[in-house]
């Protein structure tokens, strides 16, 4: 079985549904409140585990009740949490207000994620034993760079999701094998408005790029090969939260299994299409048999 390590965030999403978001100084009565385990790191770990890989999560939760639930959620999907530290203080949270027009405003408090600013020797050992390391930008950049450098030293493939989008330092780009921005991130990183032009600009920086294009699908560019455009299955989306994380987690498994790139992208698109037809991020992620059933070559 392929082994995927994920170095990244765990967050409890605190979601409030209101008719209209309050202005400063205003109090409103909302409709509903729910807590949803998330964080891009944890979401990608769950997607990869459900897609059939052995997955280890490196990161931190707080010593609060959210931390227990975040750990539990990962374990429930089969993710190994031996390298998920429990630290003094609160877990990461995202305070999300969703209004009736579907608009949202979000406050992210890193909490325990902010303590993941270096690698322990154990973390490094784990990374070097994996086939692939998945990285995002919801933990301190120093740890992301250290993780990617450790992976590179040992020939472990690095897959970076540049979210939340921010300038990528040269030392990180130098050790990134595959960069997977969504369209917005690709445009923000490059200043190009056309996704293909943005992908081409990114290919100057890393050897492989996948730009995800929402319901349209994805675009793959690698040096020395023809670009691939892989459409997404046509489905009725209910909730696209976590679509990108489902896509990346599943894609990483397929590539680690050495599926041909076109097949890997279609397989990931099948997984993401299943997830958008259900509510929730990690809870909506499909297991391997469902992906295989949805996948069409
Ligand atoms: P993110 O979730 O990071 O913003 P995207 O919106 O680009 O990323 O979605 C990631 C992938 O999820 C897409 O490449 C596509 O395969 C799938 N996806 C997203 N939205 C839909 C949709 N409405 N229908 C089918 N697939 C979708």
PDB file of C-alpha atoms and ligand atoms in Angstrom:
ATOM      1  CA  UNK A   1       0.000   0.000   0.000  1.00  0.00           C
ATOM      2  CA  UNK A   2       1.231   3.498  -0.698  1.00  0.00           C
ATOM      3  CA  UNK A   3       2.159   5.665   2.254  1.00  0.00           C
ATOM      4  CA  UNK A   4       1.180   9.337   2.294  1.00  0.00           C
ATOM      5  CA  UNK A   5       2.360  11.731   4.996  1.00  0.00           C
ATOM      6  CA  UNK A   6       0.502  14.988   5.541  1.00  0.00           C
ATOM      7  CA  UNK A   7       2.135  17.911   7.331  1.00  0.00           C
ATOM      8  CA  UNK A   8      -0.562  20.467   8.014  1.00  0.00           C
ATOM      9  CA  UNK A   9      -3.476  21.901   9.888  1.00  0.00           C
ATOM     10  CA  UNK A  10      -6.421  20.605  11.862  1.00  0.00           C
ATOM     11  CA  UNK A  11      -9.225  23.083  12.546  1.00  0.00           C
ATOM     12  CA  UNK A  12     -12.636  23.001  14.088  1.00  0.00           C
ATOM     13  CA  UNK A  13     -14.971  24.958  11.824  1.00  0.00           C
ATOM     14  CA  UNK A  14     -17.565  26.834  13.893  1.00  0.00           C
ATOM     15  CA  UNK A  15     -20.261  27.604  11.371  1.00  0.00           C
ATOM     16  CA  UNK A  16     -23.097  30.016  12.048  1.00  0.00           C
ATOM     17  CA  UNK A  17     -25.958  30.400   9.572  1.00  0.00           C
ATOM     18  CA  UNK A  18     -27.685  33.805   9.650  1.00  0.00           C
ATOM     19  CA  UNK A  19     -30.132  35.670   7.435  1.00  0.00           C
ATOM     20  CA  UNK A  20     -27.790  38.632   7.320  1.00  0.00           C
ATOM     21  CA  UNK A  21     -24.347  38.918   8.904  1.00  0.00           C
ATOM     22  CA  UNK A  22     -24.142  41.474  11.739  1.00  0.00           C
ATOM     23  CA  UNK A  23     -22.470  44.848  11.191  1.00  0.00           C
ATOM     24  CA  UNK A  24     -20.022  46.137  13.775  1.00  0.00           C
ATOM     25  CA  UNK A  25     -21.872  46.758  17.050  1.00  0.00           C
ATOM     26  CA  UNK A  26     -24.976  44.887  15.868  1.00  0.00           C
ATOM     27  CA  UNK A  27     -26.475  41.748  17.433  1.00  0.00           C
ATOM     28  CA  UNK A  28     -28.534  39.406  15.292  1.00  0.00           C
ATOM     29  CA  UNK A  29     -30.285  36.116  15.950  1.00  0.00           C
ATOM     30  CA  UNK A  30     -28.950  33.345  13.753  1.00  0.00           C
ATOM     31  CA  UNK A  31     -30.664  30.244  12.371  1.00  0.00           C
ATOM     32  CA  UNK A  32     -28.276  27.441  13.186  1.00  0.00           C
ATOM     33  CA  UNK A  33     -24.813  26.626  14.506  1.00  0.00           C
ATOM     34  CA  UNK A  34     -22.666  23.586  13.882  1.00  0.00           C
ATOM     35  CA  UNK A  35     -19.119  22.408  14.499  1.00  0.00           C
ATOM     36  CA  UNK A  36     -17.399  20.654  11.613  1.00  0.00           C
ATOM     37  CA  UNK A  37     -13.915  19.114  11.850  1.00  0.00           C
ATOM     38  CA  UNK A  38     -11.669  20.489   9.115  1.00  0.00           C
ATOM     39  CA  UNK A  39      -8.374  22.136   8.341  1.00  0.00           C
ATOM     40  CA  UNK A  40      -6.799  21.587   4.938  1.00  0.00           C
ATOM     41  CA  UNK A  41      -4.203  19.179   6.278  1.00  0.00           C
ATOM     42  CA  UNK A  42      -6.737  16.969   8.015  1.00  0.00           C
ATOM     43  CA  UNK A  43      -9.094  17.108   5.035  1.00  0.00           C
ATOM     44  CA  UNK A  44      -6.410  15.994   2.610  1.00  0.00           C
ATOM     45  CA  UNK A  45      -5.345  13.232   5.002  1.00  0.00           C
ATOM     46  CA  UNK A  46      -8.904  11.921   5.206  1.00  0.00           C
ATOM     47  CA  UNK A  47      -9.359  12.063   1.439  1.00  0.00           C
ATOM     48  CA  UNK A  48      -6.132  10.099   0.879  1.00  0.00           C
ATOM     49  CA  UNK A  49      -6.978   7.499   3.540  1.00  0.00           C
ATOM     50  CA  UNK A  50     -10.453   6.939   2.131  1.00  0.00           C
ATOM     51  CA  UNK A  51      -8.930   6.645  -1.340  1.00  0.00           C
ATOM     52  CA  UNK A  52      -6.954   3.678  -0.075  1.00  0.00           C
ATOM     53  CA  UNK A  53      -3.521   4.813   1.134  1.00  0.00           C
ATOM     54  CA  UNK A  54      -1.826   4.388   4.478  1.00  0.00           C
ATOM     55  CA  UNK A  55      -1.839   7.962   5.778  1.00  0.00           C
ATOM     56  CA  UNK A  56       0.013   9.630   8.650  1.00  0.00           C
ATOM     57  CA  UNK A  57      -0.869  13.096   9.886  1.00  0.00           C
ATOM     58  CA  UNK A  58       1.811  15.392  11.310  1.00  0.00           C
ATOM     59  CA  UNK A  59       0.548  18.485  13.111  1.00  0.00           C
ATOM     60  CA  UNK A  60      -0.978  19.556  16.404  1.00  0.00           C
ATOM     61  CA  UNK A  61      -4.299  19.825  18.191  1.00  0.00           C
ATOM     62  CA  UNK A  62      -4.973  21.632  21.453  1.00  0.00           C
ATOM     63  CA  UNK A  63      -5.724  19.962  24.787  1.00  0.00           C
ATOM     64  CA  UNK A  64      -9.383  20.962  24.530  1.00  0.00           C
ATOM     65  CA  UNK A  65     -12.493  19.046  23.548  1.00  0.00           C
ATOM     66  CA  UNK A  66     -12.078  20.142  19.916  1.00  0.00           C
ATOM     67  CA  UNK A  67      -8.664  18.491  19.901  1.00  0.00           C
ATOM     68  CA  UNK A  68     -10.140  15.180  20.994  1.00  0.00           C
ATOM     69  CA  UNK A  69     -12.788  15.353  18.287  1.00  0.00           C
ATOM     70  CA  UNK A  70     -10.311  16.382  15.586  1.00  0.00           C
ATOM     71  CA  UNK A  71      -8.081  13.419  16.438  1.00  0.00           C
ATOM     72  CA  UNK A  72     -11.061  11.103  16.573  1.00  0.00           C
ATOM     73  CA  UNK A  73     -12.302  12.233  13.170  1.00  0.00           C
ATOM     74  CA  UNK A  74      -8.949  11.448  11.582  1.00  0.00           C
ATOM     75  CA  UNK A  75      -8.717   8.054  13.253  1.00  0.00           C
ATOM     76  CA  UNK A  76     -12.254   7.200  12.242  1.00  0.00           C
ATOM     77  CA  UNK A  77     -11.184   7.482   8.587  1.00  0.00           C
ATOM     78  CA  UNK A  78      -8.106   5.350   9.262  1.00  0.00           C
ATOM     79  CA  UNK A  79      -5.509   8.151   9.481  1.00  0.00           C
ATOM     80  CA  UNK A  80      -2.562   7.387  11.777  1.00  0.00           C
ATOM     81  CA  UNK A  81      -2.334  10.163  14.394  1.00  0.00           C
ATOM     82  CA  UNK A  82       0.799   9.030  16.265  1.00  0.00           C
ATOM     83  CA  UNK A  83       2.562  12.175  15.002  1.00  0.00           C
ATOM     84  CA  UNK A  84      -0.343  14.527  15.701  1.00  0.00           C
ATOM     85  CA  UNK A  85       0.790  16.255  18.891  1.00  0.00           C
ATOM     86  CA  UNK A  86      -1.550  17.445  21.623  1.00  0.00           C
ATOM     87  CA  UNK A  87      -0.278  20.803  22.883  1.00  0.00           C
ATOM     88  CA  UNK A  88      -1.256  23.094  25.734  1.00  0.00           C
ATOM     89  CA  UNK A  89      -3.937  25.587  24.667  1.00  0.00           C
ATOM     90  CA  UNK A  90      -6.772  25.711  22.138  1.00  0.00           C
ATOM     91  CA  UNK A  91      -7.087  23.805  18.874  1.00  0.00           C
ATOM     92  CA  UNK A  92      -7.230  25.756  15.637  1.00  0.00           C
ATOM     93  CA  UNK A  93     -10.642  27.172  14.852  1.00  0.00           C
ATOM     94  CA  UNK A  94     -12.339  28.811  11.885  1.00  0.00           C
ATOM     95  CA  UNK A  95     -15.300  31.016  12.783  1.00  0.00           C
ATOM     96  CA  UNK A  96     -17.511  31.067   9.727  1.00  0.00           C
ATOM     97  CA  UNK A  97     -20.652  33.168   9.280  1.00  0.00           C
ATOM     98  CA  UNK A  98     -22.763  32.099   6.302  1.00  0.00           C
ATOM     99  CA  UNK A  99     -25.627  34.387   5.259  1.00  0.00           C
ATOM    100  CA  UNK A 100     -28.749  33.548   3.303  1.00  0.00           C
ATOM    101  CA  UNK A 101     -27.218  34.758   0.081  1.00  0.00           C
ATOM    102  CA  UNK A 102     -24.437  32.199   0.478  1.00  0.00           C
ATOM    103  CA  UNK A 103     -21.872  34.888   1.307  1.00  0.00           C
ATOM    104  CA  UNK A 104     -19.482  34.154   4.132  1.00  0.00           C
ATOM    105  CA  UNK A 105     -16.947  35.805   6.392  1.00  0.00           C
ATOM    106  CA  UNK A 106     -14.313  33.793   8.195  1.00  0.00           C
ATOM    107  CA  UNK A 107     -11.954  34.358  11.112  1.00  0.00           C
ATOM    108  CA  UNK A 108      -9.244  31.716  11.415  1.00  0.00           C
ATOM    109  CA  UNK A 109      -7.397  31.361  14.711  1.00  0.00           C
ATOM    110  CA  UNK A 110      -4.416  29.037  14.246  1.00  0.00           C
ATOM    111  CA  UNK A 111      -4.288  27.875  17.888  1.00  0.00           C
ATOM    112  CA  UNK A 112      -2.324  24.615  18.052  1.00  0.00           C
ATOM    113  CA  UNK A 113      -1.496  24.836  14.328  1.00  0.00           C
ATOM    114  CA  UNK A 114       0.682  27.838  15.150  1.00  0.00           C
ATOM    115  CA  UNK A 115       2.948  25.626  17.256  1.00  0.00           C
ATOM    116  CA  UNK A 116       3.851  23.484  14.234  1.00  0.00           C
ATOM    117  CA  UNK A 117       6.833  25.644  13.346  1.00  0.00           C
ATOM    118  CA  UNK A 118       9.530  22.958  13.191  1.00  0.00           C
ATOM    119  CA  UNK A 119       9.918  19.226  12.648  1.00  0.00           C
ATOM    120  CA  UNK A 120      10.788  16.808  15.420  1.00  0.00           C
ATOM    121  CA  UNK A 121      13.271  14.044  14.568  1.00  0.00           C
ATOM    122  CA  UNK A 122      10.282  11.659  14.602  1.00  0.00           C
ATOM    123  CA  UNK A 123       8.403  13.799  12.094  1.00  0.00           C
ATOM    124  CA  UNK A 124      11.375  13.772   9.798  1.00  0.00           C
ATOM    125  CA  UNK A 125      11.719   9.998  10.097  1.00  0.00           C
ATOM    126  CA  UNK A 126       8.081   9.568   9.188  1.00  0.00           C
ATOM    127  CA  UNK A 127       8.341  11.856   6.160  1.00  0.00           C
ATOM    128  CA  UNK A 128      11.340  10.003   4.841  1.00  0.00           C
ATOM    129  CA  UNK A 129       9.500   6.675   5.039  1.00  0.00           C
ATOM    130  CA  UNK A 130       6.558   7.965   2.967  1.00  0.00           C
ATOM    131  CA  UNK A 131       6.036   7.880  -0.797  1.00  0.00           C
ATOM    132  CA  UNK A 132       4.500  11.359  -0.892  1.00  0.00           C
ATOM    133  CA  UNK A 133       4.288  14.380   1.420  1.00  0.00           C
ATOM    134  CA  UNK A 134       1.216  16.618   1.209  1.00  0.00           C
ATOM    135  CA  UNK A 135       1.642  20.253   2.293  1.00  0.00           C
ATOM    136  CA  UNK A 136      -0.579  23.315   2.512  1.00  0.00           C
ATOM    137  CA  UNK A 137      -0.026  26.764   4.059  1.00  0.00           C
ATOM    138  CA  UNK A 138      -2.163  26.691   7.222  1.00  0.00           C
ATOM    139  CA  UNK A 139       0.821  26.046   9.523  1.00  0.00           C
ATOM    140  CA  UNK A 140       3.939  28.236   9.889  1.00  0.00           C
ATOM    141  CA  UNK A 141       5.905  28.438   6.665  1.00  0.00           C
ATOM    142  CA  UNK A 142       9.146  27.385   8.397  1.00  0.00           C
ATOM    143  CA  UNK A 143       7.717  23.918   9.042  1.00  0.00           C
ATOM    144  CA  UNK A 144       6.345  23.620   5.499  1.00  0.00           C
ATOM    145  CA  UNK A 145       9.796  24.396   4.105  1.00  0.00           C
ATOM    146  CA  UNK A 146      11.515  22.037   6.564  1.00  0.00           C
ATOM    147  CA  UNK A 147       9.086  19.239   5.697  1.00  0.00           C
ATOM    148  CA  UNK A 148       9.505  19.697   1.961  1.00  0.00           C
ATOM    149  CA  UNK A 149      13.291  19.834   2.302  1.00  0.00           C
ATOM    150  CA  UNK A 150      13.335  16.628   4.349  1.00  0.00           C
ATOM    151  CA  UNK A 151      11.144  14.943   1.747  1.00  0.00           C
ATOM    152  CA  UNK A 152      13.377  16.087  -1.105  1.00  0.00           C
ATOM    153  CA  UNK A 153      16.513  14.824   0.650  1.00  0.00           C
ATOM    154  CA  UNK A 154      14.978  11.348   0.702  1.00  0.00           C
ATOM    155  CA  UNK A 155      13.364  11.317  -2.733  1.00  0.00           C
ATOM    156  CA  UNK A 156       9.814  11.659  -1.352  1.00  0.00           C
ATOM    157  CA  UNK A 157       7.432  13.423  -3.753  1.00  0.00           C
ATOM    158  CA  UNK A 158       6.158  16.788  -2.447  1.00  0.00           C
ATOM    159  CA  UNK A 159       2.691  18.084  -3.336  1.00  0.00           C
ATOM    160  CA  UNK A 160       1.915  21.645  -2.259  1.00  0.00           C
ATOM    161  CA  UNK A 161      -1.523  23.265  -2.120  1.00  0.00           C
ATOM    162  CA  UNK A 162      -0.766  27.015  -1.911  1.00  0.00           C
ATOM    163  CA  UNK A 163      -3.671  27.900   0.372  1.00  0.00           C
ATOM    164  CA  UNK A 164      -4.220  30.327   2.003  1.00  0.00           C
ATOM    165  CA  UNK A 165      -2.480  31.907  -0.945  1.00  0.00           C
ATOM    166  CA  UNK A 166       0.663  33.891  -0.195  1.00  0.00           C
ATOM    167  CA  UNK A 167       3.964  34.547  -1.961  1.00  0.00           C
ATOM    168  CA  UNK A 168       5.935  31.297  -2.166  1.00  0.00           C
ATOM    169  CA  UNK A 169       9.587  31.655  -1.109  1.00  0.00           C
ATOM    170  CA  UNK A 170      12.211  30.323  -3.537  1.00  0.00           C
ATOM    171  CA  UNK A 171      13.443  27.788  -0.972  1.00  0.00           C
ATOM    172  CA  UNK A 172       9.983  26.187  -0.909  1.00  0.00           C
ATOM    173  CA  UNK A 173       9.527  26.227  -4.687  1.00  0.00           C
ATOM    174  CA  UNK A 174      12.945  24.606  -5.026  1.00  0.00           C
ATOM    175  CA  UNK A 175      11.707  21.497  -3.182  1.00  0.00           C
ATOM    176  CA  UNK A 176       8.137  21.332  -4.542  1.00  0.00           C
ATOM    177  CA  UNK A 177       7.481  18.614  -7.118  1.00  0.00           C
ATOM    178  CA  UNK A 178       3.806  19.253  -7.802  1.00  0.00           C
ATOM    179  CA  UNK A 179       1.948  22.510  -7.118  1.00  0.00           C
ATOM    180  CA  UNK A 180      -1.874  22.317  -7.032  1.00  0.00           C
ATOM    181  CA  UNK A 181      -3.496  25.765  -6.842  1.00  0.00           C
ATOM    182  CA  UNK A 182      -7.125  26.430  -7.620  1.00  0.00           C
ATOM    183  CA  UNK A 183      -7.837  28.968 -10.302  1.00  0.00           C
ATOM    184  CA  UNK A 184      -7.979  31.896  -7.872  1.00  0.00           C
ATOM    185  CA  UNK A 185      -4.678  30.906  -6.251  1.00  0.00           C
ATOM    186  CA  UNK A 186      -2.968  30.401  -9.631  1.00  0.00           C
ATOM    187  CA  UNK A 187      -4.056  33.857 -10.749  1.00  0.00           C
ATOM    188  CA  UNK A 188      -3.048  35.481  -7.455  1.00  0.00           C
ATOM    189  CA  UNK A 189       0.381  33.832  -7.500  1.00  0.00           C
ATOM    190  CA  UNK A 190       1.177  34.865 -11.054  1.00  0.00           C
ATOM    191  CA  UNK A 191      -0.852  37.999 -11.802  1.00  0.00           C
ATOM    192  CA  UNK A 192      -2.067  36.293 -15.038  1.00  0.00           C
ATOM    193  CA  UNK A 193      -5.807  36.219 -15.547  1.00  0.00           C
ATOM    194  CA  UNK A 194      -5.934  33.213 -17.874  1.00  0.00           C
ATOM    195  CA  UNK A 195      -5.531  29.880 -16.006  1.00  0.00           C
ATOM    196  CA  UNK A 196      -3.411  28.333 -18.736  1.00  0.00           C
ATOM    197  CA  UNK A 197      -1.083  31.336 -18.771  1.00  0.00           C
ATOM    198  CA  UNK A 198      -0.938  31.208 -14.986  1.00  0.00           C
ATOM    199  CA  UNK A 199      -0.114  27.481 -15.083  1.00  0.00           C
ATOM    200  CA  UNK A 200       2.597  28.119 -17.680  1.00  0.00           C
ATOM    201  CA  UNK A 201       4.110  30.821 -15.473  1.00  0.00           C
ATOM    202  CA  UNK A 202       4.067  28.476 -12.469  1.00  0.00           C
ATOM    203  CA  UNK A 203       5.791  25.769 -14.508  1.00  0.00           C
ATOM    204  CA  UNK A 204       8.836  28.019 -14.615  1.00  0.00           C
ATOM    205  CA  UNK A 205       9.023  27.568 -10.843  1.00  0.00           C
ATOM    206  CA  UNK A 206       8.166  23.876 -10.267  1.00  0.00           C
ATOM    207  CA  UNK A 207       8.303  20.774 -12.505  1.00  0.00           C
ATOM    208  CA  UNK A 208       4.573  19.902 -12.414  1.00  0.00           C
ATOM    209  CA  UNK A 209       1.426  22.007 -11.981  1.00  0.00           C
ATOM    210  CA  UNK A 210      -2.256  21.125 -11.690  1.00  0.00           C
ATOM    211  CA  UNK A 211      -4.670  24.055 -11.676  1.00  0.00           C
ATOM    212  CA  UNK A 212      -8.143  23.023 -10.483  1.00  0.00           C
ATOM    213  CA  UNK A 213     -10.965  24.778 -12.289  1.00  0.00           C
ATOM    214  CA  UNK A 214     -14.027  24.023 -10.161  1.00  0.00           C
ATOM    215  CA  UNK A 215     -16.882  22.436 -12.147  1.00  0.00           C
ATOM    216  CA  UNK A 216     -14.798  22.737 -15.326  1.00  0.00           C
ATOM    217  CA  UNK A 217     -12.167  20.207 -14.192  1.00  0.00           C
ATOM    218  CA  UNK A 218      -8.416  20.576 -14.078  1.00  0.00           C
ATOM    219  CA  UNK A 219      -5.430  21.535 -16.153  1.00  0.00           C
ATOM    220  CA  UNK A 220      -2.116  19.645 -15.914  1.00  0.00           C
ATOM    221  CA  UNK A 221       1.209  20.990 -17.099  1.00  0.00           C
ATOM    222  CA  UNK A 222       4.622  19.390 -16.821  1.00  0.00           C
ATOM    223  CA  UNK A 223       7.890  20.275 -18.423  1.00  0.00           C
ATOM    224  CA  UNK A 224       8.422  18.564 -21.748  1.00  0.00           C
ATOM    225  CA  UNK A 225       4.943  17.041 -22.155  1.00  0.00           C
ATOM    226  CA  UNK A 226       1.712  18.253 -23.754  1.00  0.00           C
ATOM    227  CA  UNK A 227      -0.745  19.972 -21.379  1.00  0.00           C
ATOM    228  CA  UNK A 228      -3.750  17.893 -20.302  1.00  0.00           C
ATOM    229  CA  UNK A 229      -7.250  19.241 -19.738  1.00  0.00           C
ATOM    230  CA  UNK A 230      -9.348  16.828 -17.715  1.00  0.00           C
ATOM    231  CA  UNK A 231     -13.047  17.663 -17.377  1.00  0.00           C
ATOM    232  CA  UNK A 232     -14.949  17.208 -14.130  1.00  0.00           C
ATOM    233  CA  UNK A 233     -18.016  14.947 -14.208  1.00  0.00           C
ATOM    234  CA  UNK A 234     -21.241  16.971 -14.592  1.00  0.00           C
ATOM    235  CA  UNK A 235     -23.065  16.783 -11.294  1.00  0.00           C
ATOM    236  CA  UNK A 236     -25.396  18.934  -9.226  1.00  0.00           C
ATOM    237  CA  UNK A 237     -23.252  20.464  -6.513  1.00  0.00           C
ATOM    238  CA  UNK A 238     -24.722  20.821  -3.031  1.00  0.00           C
ATOM    239  CA  UNK A 239     -21.619  21.923  -1.124  1.00  0.00           C
ATOM    240  CA  UNK A 240     -18.224  22.456  -2.727  1.00  0.00           C
ATOM    241  CA  UNK A 241     -16.354  22.986   0.569  1.00  0.00           C
ATOM    242  CA  UNK A 242     -13.353  20.704   0.595  1.00  0.00           C
ATOM    243  CA  UNK A 243     -13.599  19.821  -3.121  1.00  0.00           C
ATOM    244  CA  UNK A 244     -10.004  20.864  -3.654  1.00  0.00           C
ATOM    245  CA  UNK A 245      -8.785  18.857  -0.665  1.00  0.00           C
ATOM    246  CA  UNK A 246     -10.641  15.761  -1.860  1.00  0.00           C
ATOM    247  CA  UNK A 247      -9.090  16.236  -5.291  1.00  0.00           C
ATOM    248  CA  UNK A 248      -5.527  16.642  -3.974  1.00  0.00           C
ATOM    249  CA  UNK A 249      -5.708  13.784  -1.438  1.00  0.00           C
ATOM    250  CA  UNK A 250      -7.084  11.394  -4.042  1.00  0.00           C
ATOM    251  CA  UNK A 251      -4.706  12.564  -6.771  1.00  0.00           C
ATOM    252  CA  UNK A 252      -1.726  11.974  -4.497  1.00  0.00           C
ATOM    253  CA  UNK A 253      -2.807   8.375  -3.906  1.00  0.00           C
ATOM    254  CA  UNK A 254      -3.286   7.730  -7.630  1.00  0.00           C
ATOM    255  CA  UNK A 255       0.099   9.205  -8.536  1.00  0.00           C
ATOM    256  CA  UNK A 256       1.834   7.278  -5.746  1.00  0.00           C
ATOM    257  CA  UNK A 257       0.243   4.115  -7.166  1.00  0.00           C
ATOM    258  CA  UNK A 258       1.779   5.109 -10.496  1.00  0.00           C
ATOM    259  CA  UNK A 259      -1.487   5.425 -12.343  1.00  0.00           C
ATOM    260  CA  UNK A 260      -0.933   7.328 -15.623  1.00  0.00           C
ATOM    261  CA  UNK A 261      -1.388  11.067 -15.066  1.00  0.00           C
ATOM    262  CA  UNK A 262      -4.577  11.358 -17.123  1.00  0.00           C
ATOM    263  CA  UNK A 263      -6.146   8.467 -15.229  1.00  0.00           C
ATOM    264  CA  UNK A 264      -5.017   9.901 -11.884  1.00  0.00           C
ATOM    265  CA  UNK A 265      -6.604  13.274 -12.681  1.00  0.00           C
ATOM    266  CA  UNK A 266      -9.892  11.661 -13.786  1.00  0.00           C
ATOM    267  CA  UNK A 267      -9.951   9.476 -10.691  1.00  0.00           C
ATOM    268  CA  UNK A 268      -9.409  12.531  -8.467  1.00  0.00           C
ATOM    269  CA  UNK A 269     -12.135  14.391 -10.382  1.00  0.00           C
ATOM    270  CA  UNK A 270     -14.506  11.473  -9.778  1.00  0.00           C
ATOM    271  CA  UNK A 271     -13.790  11.629  -6.032  1.00  0.00           C
ATOM    272  CA  UNK A 272     -14.273  15.409  -5.896  1.00  0.00           C
ATOM    273  CA  UNK A 273     -17.500  15.155  -7.909  1.00  0.00           C
ATOM    274  CA  UNK A 274     -18.889  12.699  -5.363  1.00  0.00           C
ATOM    275  CA  UNK A 275     -17.901  14.984  -2.490  1.00  0.00           C
ATOM    276  CA  UNK A 276     -19.599  18.100  -3.904  1.00  0.00           C
ATOM    277  CA  UNK A 277     -22.912  16.272  -4.147  1.00  0.00           C
ATOM    278  CA  UNK A 278     -23.015  15.886  -0.366  1.00  0.00           C
ATOM    279  CA  UNK A 279     -22.968  18.413   2.489  1.00  0.00           C
ATOM    280  CA  UNK A 280     -19.829  18.925   4.589  1.00  0.00           C
ATOM    281  CA  UNK A 281     -16.132  18.722   3.761  1.00  0.00           C
ATOM    282  CA  UNK A 282     -14.455  15.644   5.242  1.00  0.00           C
ATOM    283  CA  UNK A 283     -17.720  13.775   5.891  1.00  0.00           C
ATOM    284  CA  UNK A 284     -18.561  13.996   2.187  1.00  0.00           C
ATOM    285  CA  UNK A 285     -15.324  12.400   0.984  1.00  0.00           C
ATOM    286  CA  UNK A 286     -15.760   9.078  -0.797  1.00  0.00           C
ATOM    287  CA  UNK A 287     -14.146   5.709  -0.065  1.00  0.00           C
ATOM    288  CA  UNK A 288     -12.199   3.905  -2.797  1.00  0.00           C
ATOM    289  CA  UNK A 289     -14.978   1.600  -4.058  1.00  0.00           C
ATOM    290  CA  UNK A 290     -17.237   4.629  -4.626  1.00  0.00           C
ATOM    291  CA  UNK A 291     -14.475   6.432  -6.507  1.00  0.00           C
ATOM    292  CA  UNK A 292     -13.832   3.370  -8.687  1.00  0.00           C
ATOM    293  CA  UNK A 293     -17.549   3.082  -9.417  1.00  0.00           C
ATOM    294  CA  UNK A 294     -17.794   6.765 -10.444  1.00  0.00           C
ATOM    295  CA  UNK A 295     -14.566   6.801 -12.409  1.00  0.00           C
ATOM    296  CA  UNK A 296     -14.789   6.580 -16.177  1.00  0.00           C
ATOM    297  CA  UNK A 297     -11.598   6.377 -18.172  1.00  0.00           C
TER     298      UNK A 297
HETATM  299  P1  LIG B   1     -11.144  24.512  -4.308  1.00  0.00           P
HETATM  300  O1  LIG B   1     -12.139  23.636  -3.630  1.00  0.00           O
HETATM  301  O2  LIG B   1      -9.767  24.400  -3.721  1.00  0.00           O
HETATM  302  O3  LIG B   1     -11.590  25.938  -4.487  1.00  0.00           O
HETATM  303  P2  LIG B   1     -11.947  23.857  -7.038  1.00  0.00           P
HETATM  304  O4  LIG B   1     -13.181  24.639  -6.827  1.00  0.00           O
HETATM  305  O5  LIG B   1     -11.148  24.157  -8.263  1.00  0.00           O
HETATM  306  O6  LIG B   1     -10.960  23.927  -5.794  1.00  0.00           O
HETATM  307  O7  LIG B   1     -12.376  22.329  -7.071  1.00  0.00           O
HETATM  308  C1  LIG B   1     -11.429  21.271  -7.025  1.00  0.00           C
HETATM  309  C2  LIG B   1     -11.903  20.127  -7.902  1.00  0.00           C
HETATM  310  O8  LIG B   1     -13.164  19.663  -7.400  1.00  0.00           O
HETATM  311  C3  LIG B   1     -12.165  20.479  -9.363  1.00  0.00           C
HETATM  312  O9  LIG B   1     -10.986  20.353 -10.151  1.00  0.00           O
HETATM  313  C4  LIG B   1     -13.223  19.474  -9.742  1.00  0.00           C
HETATM  314  O10 LIG B   1     -12.641  18.231 -10.091  1.00  0.00           O
HETATM  315  C5  LIG B   1     -14.006  19.300  -8.448  1.00  0.00           C
HETATM  316  N1  LIG B   1     -15.216  20.153  -8.423  1.00  0.00           N
HETATM  317  C6  LIG B   1     -15.378  21.353  -7.815  1.00  0.00           C
HETATM  318  N2  LIG B   1     -16.609  21.851  -8.031  1.00  0.00           N
HETATM  319  C7  LIG B   1     -17.253  20.934  -8.780  1.00  0.00           C
HETATM  320  C8  LIG B   1     -18.573  20.848  -9.354  1.00  0.00           C
HETATM  321  N3  LIG B   1     -19.475  21.827  -9.175  1.00  0.00           N
HETATM  322  N4  LIG B   1     -18.872  19.749 -10.074  1.00  0.00           N
HETATM  323  C9  LIG B   1     -17.979  18.749 -10.277  1.00  0.00           C
HETATM  324  N5  LIG B   1     -16.737  18.772  -9.755  1.00  0.00           N
HETATM  325  C10 LIG B   1     -16.358  19.845  -9.043  1.00  0.00           C
END
